[in-house]
mmCIF file of C-alpha atoms in Angstrom:
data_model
loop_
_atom_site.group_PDB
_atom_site.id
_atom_site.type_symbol
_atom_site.label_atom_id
_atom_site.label_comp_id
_atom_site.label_asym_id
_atom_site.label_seq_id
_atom_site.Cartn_x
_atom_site.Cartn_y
_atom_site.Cartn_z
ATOM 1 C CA UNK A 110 9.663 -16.809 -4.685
ATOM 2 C CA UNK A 111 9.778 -20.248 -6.457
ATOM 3 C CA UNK A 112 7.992 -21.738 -2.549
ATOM 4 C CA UNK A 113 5.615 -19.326 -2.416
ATOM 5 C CA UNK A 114 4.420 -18.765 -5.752
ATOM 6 C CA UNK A 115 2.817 -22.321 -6.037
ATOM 7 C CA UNK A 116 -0.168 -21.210 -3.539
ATOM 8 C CA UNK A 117 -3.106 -19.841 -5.075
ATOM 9 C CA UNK A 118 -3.687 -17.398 -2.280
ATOM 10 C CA UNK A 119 -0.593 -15.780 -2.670
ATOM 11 C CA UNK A 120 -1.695 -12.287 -4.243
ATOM 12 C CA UNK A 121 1.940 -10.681 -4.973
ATOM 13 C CA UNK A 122 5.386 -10.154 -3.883
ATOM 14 C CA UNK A 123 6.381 -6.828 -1.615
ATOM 15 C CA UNK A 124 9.912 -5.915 -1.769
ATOM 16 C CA UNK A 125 10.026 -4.172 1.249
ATOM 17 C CA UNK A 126 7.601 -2.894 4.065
ATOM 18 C CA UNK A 127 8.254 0.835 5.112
ATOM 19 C CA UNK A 128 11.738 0.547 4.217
ATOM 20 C CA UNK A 129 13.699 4.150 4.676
ATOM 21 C CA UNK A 130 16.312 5.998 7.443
ATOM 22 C CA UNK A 131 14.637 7.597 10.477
ATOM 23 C CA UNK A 132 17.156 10.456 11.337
ATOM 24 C CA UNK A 133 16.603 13.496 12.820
ATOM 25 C CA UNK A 134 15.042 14.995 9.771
ATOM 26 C CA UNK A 135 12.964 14.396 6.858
ATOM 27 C CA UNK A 136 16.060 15.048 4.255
ATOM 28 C CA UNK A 137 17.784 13.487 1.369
ATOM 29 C CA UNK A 138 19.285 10.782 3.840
ATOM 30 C CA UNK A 139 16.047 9.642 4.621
ATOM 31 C CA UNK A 140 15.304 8.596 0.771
ATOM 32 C CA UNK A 141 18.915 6.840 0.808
ATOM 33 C CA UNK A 142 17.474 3.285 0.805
ATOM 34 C CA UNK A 143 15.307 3.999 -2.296
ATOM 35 C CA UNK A 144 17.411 3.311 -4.694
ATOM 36 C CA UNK A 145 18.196 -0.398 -3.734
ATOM 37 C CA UNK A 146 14.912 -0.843 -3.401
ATOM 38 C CA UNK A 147 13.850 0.150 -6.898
ATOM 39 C CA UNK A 148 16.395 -1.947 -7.788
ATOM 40 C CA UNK A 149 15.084 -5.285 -6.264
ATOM 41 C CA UNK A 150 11.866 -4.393 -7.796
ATOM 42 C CA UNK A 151 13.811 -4.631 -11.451
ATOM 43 C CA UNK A 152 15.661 -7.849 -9.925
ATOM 44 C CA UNK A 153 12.510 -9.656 -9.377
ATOM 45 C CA UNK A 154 10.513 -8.912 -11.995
ATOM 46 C CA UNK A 155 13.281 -9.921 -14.085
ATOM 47 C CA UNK A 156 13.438 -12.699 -12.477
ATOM 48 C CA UNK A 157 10.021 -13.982 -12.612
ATOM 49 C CA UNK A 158 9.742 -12.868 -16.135
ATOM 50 C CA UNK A 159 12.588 -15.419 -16.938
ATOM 51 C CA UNK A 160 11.466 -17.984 -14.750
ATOM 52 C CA UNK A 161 10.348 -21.537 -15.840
ATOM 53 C CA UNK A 162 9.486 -22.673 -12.036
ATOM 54 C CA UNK A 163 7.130 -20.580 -10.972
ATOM 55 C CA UNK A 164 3.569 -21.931 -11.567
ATOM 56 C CA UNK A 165 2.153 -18.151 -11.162
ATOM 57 C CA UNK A 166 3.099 -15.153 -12.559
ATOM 58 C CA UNK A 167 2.783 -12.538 -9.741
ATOM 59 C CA UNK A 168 3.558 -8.728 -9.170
ATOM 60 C CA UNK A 169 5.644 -7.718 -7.434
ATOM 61 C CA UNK A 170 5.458 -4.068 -5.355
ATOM 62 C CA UNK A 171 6.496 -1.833 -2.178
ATOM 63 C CA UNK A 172 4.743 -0.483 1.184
ATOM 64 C CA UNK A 173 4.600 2.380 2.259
ATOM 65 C CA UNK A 174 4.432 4.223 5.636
ATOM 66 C CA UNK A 175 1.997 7.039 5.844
ATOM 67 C CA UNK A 176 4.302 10.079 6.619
ATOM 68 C CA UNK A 177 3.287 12.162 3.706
ATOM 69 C CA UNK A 178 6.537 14.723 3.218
ATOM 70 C CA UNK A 179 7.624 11.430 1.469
ATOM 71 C CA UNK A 180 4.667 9.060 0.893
ATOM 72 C CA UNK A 181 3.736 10.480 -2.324
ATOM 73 C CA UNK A 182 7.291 11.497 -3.926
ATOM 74 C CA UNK A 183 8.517 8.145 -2.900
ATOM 75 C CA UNK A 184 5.236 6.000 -4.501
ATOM 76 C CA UNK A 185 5.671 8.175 -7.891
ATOM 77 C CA UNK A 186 9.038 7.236 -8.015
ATOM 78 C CA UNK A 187 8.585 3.323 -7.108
ATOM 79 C CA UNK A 188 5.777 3.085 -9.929
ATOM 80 C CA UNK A 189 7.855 4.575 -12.630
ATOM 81 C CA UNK A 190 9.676 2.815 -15.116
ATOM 82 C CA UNK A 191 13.100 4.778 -15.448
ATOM 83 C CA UNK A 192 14.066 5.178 -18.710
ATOM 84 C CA UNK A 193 18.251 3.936 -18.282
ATOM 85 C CA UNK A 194 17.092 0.789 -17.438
ATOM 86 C CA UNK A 195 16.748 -2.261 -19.969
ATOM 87 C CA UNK A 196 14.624 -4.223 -17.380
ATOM 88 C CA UNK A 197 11.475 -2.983 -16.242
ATOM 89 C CA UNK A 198 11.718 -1.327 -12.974
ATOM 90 C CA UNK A 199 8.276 0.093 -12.359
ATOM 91 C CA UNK A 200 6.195 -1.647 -8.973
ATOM 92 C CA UNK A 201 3.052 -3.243 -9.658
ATOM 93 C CA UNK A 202 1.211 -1.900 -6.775
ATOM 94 C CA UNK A 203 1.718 0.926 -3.781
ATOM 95 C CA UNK A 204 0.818 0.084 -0.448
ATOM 96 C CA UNK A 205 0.056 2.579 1.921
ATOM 97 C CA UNK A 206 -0.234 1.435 5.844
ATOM 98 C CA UNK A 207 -2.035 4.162 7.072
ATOM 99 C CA UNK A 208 -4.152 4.050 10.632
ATOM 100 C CA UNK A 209 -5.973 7.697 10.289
ATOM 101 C CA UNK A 210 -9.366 8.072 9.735
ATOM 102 C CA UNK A 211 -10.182 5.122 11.811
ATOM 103 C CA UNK A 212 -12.631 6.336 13.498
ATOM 104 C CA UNK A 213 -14.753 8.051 11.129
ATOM 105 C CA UNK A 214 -13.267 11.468 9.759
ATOM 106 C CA UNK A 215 -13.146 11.058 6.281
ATOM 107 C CA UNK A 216 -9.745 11.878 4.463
ATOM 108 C CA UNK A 217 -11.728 13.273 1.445
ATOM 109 C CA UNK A 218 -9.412 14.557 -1.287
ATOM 110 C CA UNK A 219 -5.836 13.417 -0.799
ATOM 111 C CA UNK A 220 -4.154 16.690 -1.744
ATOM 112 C CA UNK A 221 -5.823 18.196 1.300
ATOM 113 C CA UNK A 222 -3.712 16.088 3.727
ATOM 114 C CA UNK A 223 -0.659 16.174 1.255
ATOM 115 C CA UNK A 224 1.800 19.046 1.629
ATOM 116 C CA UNK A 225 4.211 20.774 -0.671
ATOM 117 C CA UNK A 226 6.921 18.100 -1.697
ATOM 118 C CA UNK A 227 8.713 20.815 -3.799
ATOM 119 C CA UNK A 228 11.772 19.872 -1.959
ATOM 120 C CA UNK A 229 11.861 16.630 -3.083
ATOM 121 C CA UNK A 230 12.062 17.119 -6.778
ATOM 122 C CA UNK A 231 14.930 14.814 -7.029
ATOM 123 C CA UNK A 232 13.059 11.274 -6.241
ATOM 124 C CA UNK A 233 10.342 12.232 -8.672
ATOM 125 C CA UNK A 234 9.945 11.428 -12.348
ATOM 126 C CA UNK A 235 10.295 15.093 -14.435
ATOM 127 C CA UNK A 236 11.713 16.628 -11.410
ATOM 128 C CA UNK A 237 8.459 18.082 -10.709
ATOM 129 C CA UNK A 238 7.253 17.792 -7.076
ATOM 130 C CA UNK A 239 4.401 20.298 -7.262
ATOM 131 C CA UNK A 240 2.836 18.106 -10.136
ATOM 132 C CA UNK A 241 2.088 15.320 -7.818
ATOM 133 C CA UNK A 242 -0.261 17.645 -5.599
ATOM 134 C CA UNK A 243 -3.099 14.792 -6.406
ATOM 135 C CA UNK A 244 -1.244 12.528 -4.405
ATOM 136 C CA UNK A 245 -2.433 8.331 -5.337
ATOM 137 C CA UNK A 246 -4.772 9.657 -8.052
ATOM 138 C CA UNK A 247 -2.105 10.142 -10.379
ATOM 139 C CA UNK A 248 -0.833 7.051 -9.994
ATOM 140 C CA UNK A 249 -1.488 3.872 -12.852
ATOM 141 C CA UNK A 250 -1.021 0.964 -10.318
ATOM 142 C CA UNK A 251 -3.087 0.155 -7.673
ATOM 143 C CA UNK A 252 -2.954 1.551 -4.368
ATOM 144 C CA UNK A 253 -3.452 -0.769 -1.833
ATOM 145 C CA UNK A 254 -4.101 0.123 2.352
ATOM 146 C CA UNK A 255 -1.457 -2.754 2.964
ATOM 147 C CA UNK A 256 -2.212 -1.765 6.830
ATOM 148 C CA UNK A 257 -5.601 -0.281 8.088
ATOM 149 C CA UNK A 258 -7.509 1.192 10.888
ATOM 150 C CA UNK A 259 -6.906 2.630 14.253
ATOM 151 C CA UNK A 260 -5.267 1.543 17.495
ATOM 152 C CA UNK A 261 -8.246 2.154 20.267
ATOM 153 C CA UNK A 262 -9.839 -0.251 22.556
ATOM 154 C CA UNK A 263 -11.528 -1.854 20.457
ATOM 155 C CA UNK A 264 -10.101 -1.132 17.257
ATOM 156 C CA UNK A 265 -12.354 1.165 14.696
ATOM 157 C CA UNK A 266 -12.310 0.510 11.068
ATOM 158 C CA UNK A 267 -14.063 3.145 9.766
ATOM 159 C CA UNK A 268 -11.990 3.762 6.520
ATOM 160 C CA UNK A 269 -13.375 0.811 5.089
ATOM 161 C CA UNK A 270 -17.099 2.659 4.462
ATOM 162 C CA UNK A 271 -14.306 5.732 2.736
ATOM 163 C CA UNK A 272 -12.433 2.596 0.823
ATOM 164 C CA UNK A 273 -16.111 1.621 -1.046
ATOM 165 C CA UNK A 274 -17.344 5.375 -1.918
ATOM 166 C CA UNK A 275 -15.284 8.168 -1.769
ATOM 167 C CA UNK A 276 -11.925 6.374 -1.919
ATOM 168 C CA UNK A 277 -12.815 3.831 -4.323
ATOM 169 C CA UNK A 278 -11.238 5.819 -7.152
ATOM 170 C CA UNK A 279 -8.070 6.074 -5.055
ATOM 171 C CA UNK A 280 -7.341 2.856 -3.535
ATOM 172 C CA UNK A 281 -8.275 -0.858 -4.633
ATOM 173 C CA UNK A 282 -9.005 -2.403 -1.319
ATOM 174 C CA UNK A 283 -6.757 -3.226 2.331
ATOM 175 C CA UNK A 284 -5.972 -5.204 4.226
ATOM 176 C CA UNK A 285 -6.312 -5.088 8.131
ATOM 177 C CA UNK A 286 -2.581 -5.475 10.127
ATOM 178 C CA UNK A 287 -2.962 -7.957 11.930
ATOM 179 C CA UNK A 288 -5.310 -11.433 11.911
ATOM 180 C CA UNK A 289 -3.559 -13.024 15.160
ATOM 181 C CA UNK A 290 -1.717 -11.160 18.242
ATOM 182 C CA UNK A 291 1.201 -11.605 19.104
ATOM 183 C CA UNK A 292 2.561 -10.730 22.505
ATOM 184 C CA UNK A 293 3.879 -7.120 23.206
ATOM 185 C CA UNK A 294 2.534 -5.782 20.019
ATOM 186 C CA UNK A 295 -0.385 -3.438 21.121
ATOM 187 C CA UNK A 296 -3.835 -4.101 20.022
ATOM 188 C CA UNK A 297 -3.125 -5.220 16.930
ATOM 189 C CA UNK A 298 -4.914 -8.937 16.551
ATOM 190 C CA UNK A 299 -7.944 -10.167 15.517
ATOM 191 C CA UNK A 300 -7.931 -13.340 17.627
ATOM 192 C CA UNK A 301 -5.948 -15.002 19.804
ATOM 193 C CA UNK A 302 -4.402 -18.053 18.159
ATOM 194 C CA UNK A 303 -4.500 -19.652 15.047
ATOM 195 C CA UNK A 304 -7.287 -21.864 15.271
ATOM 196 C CA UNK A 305 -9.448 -18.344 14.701
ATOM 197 C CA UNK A 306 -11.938 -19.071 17.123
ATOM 198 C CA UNK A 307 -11.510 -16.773 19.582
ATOM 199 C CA UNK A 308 -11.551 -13.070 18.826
ATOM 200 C CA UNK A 309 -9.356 -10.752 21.118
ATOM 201 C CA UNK A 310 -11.166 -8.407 23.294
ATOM 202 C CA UNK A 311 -9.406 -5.362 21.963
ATOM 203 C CA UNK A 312 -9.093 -6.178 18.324
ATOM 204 C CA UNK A 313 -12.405 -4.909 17.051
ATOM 205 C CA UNK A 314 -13.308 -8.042 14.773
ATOM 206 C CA UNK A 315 -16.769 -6.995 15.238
ATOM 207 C CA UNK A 316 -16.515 -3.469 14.450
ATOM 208 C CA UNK A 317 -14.548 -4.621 11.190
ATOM 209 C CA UNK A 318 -17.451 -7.277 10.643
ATOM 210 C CA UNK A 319 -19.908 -4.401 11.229
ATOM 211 C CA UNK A 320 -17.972 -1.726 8.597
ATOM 212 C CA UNK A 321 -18.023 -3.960 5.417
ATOM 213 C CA UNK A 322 -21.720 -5.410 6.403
ATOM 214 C CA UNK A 323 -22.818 -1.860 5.881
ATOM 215 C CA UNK A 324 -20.869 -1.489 2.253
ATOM 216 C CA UNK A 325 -22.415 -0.392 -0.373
ATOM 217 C CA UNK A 326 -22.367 -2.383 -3.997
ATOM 218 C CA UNK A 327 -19.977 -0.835 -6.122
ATOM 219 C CA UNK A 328 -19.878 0.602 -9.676
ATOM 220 C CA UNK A 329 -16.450 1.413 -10.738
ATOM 221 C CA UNK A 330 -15.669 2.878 -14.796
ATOM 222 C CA UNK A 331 -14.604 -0.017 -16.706
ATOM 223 C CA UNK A 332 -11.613 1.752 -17.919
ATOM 224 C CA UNK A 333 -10.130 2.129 -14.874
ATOM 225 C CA UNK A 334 -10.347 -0.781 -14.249
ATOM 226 C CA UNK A 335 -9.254 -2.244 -17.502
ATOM 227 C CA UNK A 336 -6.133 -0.071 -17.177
ATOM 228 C CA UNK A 337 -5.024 -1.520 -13.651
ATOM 229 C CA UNK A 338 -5.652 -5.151 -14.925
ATOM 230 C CA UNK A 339 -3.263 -4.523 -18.180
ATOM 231 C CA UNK A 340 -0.868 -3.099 -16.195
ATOM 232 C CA UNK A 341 -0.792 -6.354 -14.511
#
């Protein structure tokens, strides 16, 4: 944290990236890791709270993989602050890798996609699952697509024209997973190497060039905003 934090271009620190068991079942096992990782969230903000070294101050947060029994619960939970704890244990942003919608059906509303997450009361602040039927909207950090759009030949990006209307309430940007392939890893890259000069023939750079070309100018409420910036 003290390396990193000296680069300007460094927006934040992410605990973990889809961190949680895979067993045979979406159950309580699954959620098992949770705890540790709301824990390193309280670790590190403590830590760069007390720090002296670190020439920027930046948040610190968690991502998410889009498998929404859990998604939601788990994102409510990781942006609380729970009350038994002296240091503050609350994320400063969600991210959400999520590769639906790519190419061009519109995810509209979140609750429509979102089921019933009554039987995960337990990982959710009140105990309340059925309160979080808004899914992200709910939420007072950002909500970031930490990995976006959809694994064809080319790739389609068509969640970023959702990103700048319809989800612009929702979610406060992506990012696209990944700049530069890497061998055996699908379709994945932008270019080739690292000298970004050569675009990969299946990575859709110019559909992705194409999709924010075609954004339109935002106007966001000022309160919103205001409210994600003093959270921060």
């Amino acid at each position: 944290m003290d390396e990193f934090s000296q680069y300007p271009n460094v927006l934040g620190f992410s605990v973990g990236n889809e961190v949680w068991l895979q067993p045979s079942k979406v159950d309580e096992n699954y959620l098992r890791p949770s705890p540790t990782m709301k824990a390193l969230i309280r670790d590190m903000k403590a830590y760069i709270k007390a720090s002296s070294n670190l020439k920027y101050k930046l948040p610190v947060g968690i991502v998410l993989r889009d498998t929404p029994d859990v998604t939601i619960p788990l994102a409510y939970y990781y942006a609380c602050h729970l009350p038994e704890e002296a240091q503050d244990t609350s994320a400063d942003f969600i991210g959400y890798n999520v590769y639906r919608w790519g190419a061009g059906s519109d995810p509209g509303s979140y609750p429509s996609l979102l089921k019933t997450y009554i039987g995960y009361k337990p990982v959710l602040p009140g105990g309340n699952g059925d309160s979080q039927s808004n899914g992200f909207a709910g939420i007072n950090v950002p909500v970031i697509l930490t990995e976006f759009g959809r694994i064809d030949s080319p790739r389609l990006f068509a969640q970023v024209d959702w990103m700048f209307n319809n989800g612009a309430k929702v979610v406060s940007g992506g990012m696209v997973f990944r700049l530069i392939q890497r061998p055996n890893e699908g379709n994945f890259g932008l270019y080739t190497d690292q000298t970004l000069q050569t675009p990969t023939t299946n990575g859709g750079l110019s559909n992705l060039i194409a999709e924010f070309n075609g954004t339109p100018q935002l106007s966001l409420d000022a309160d919103a905003i205001a409210v994600k910036k003093n959270h921060l």
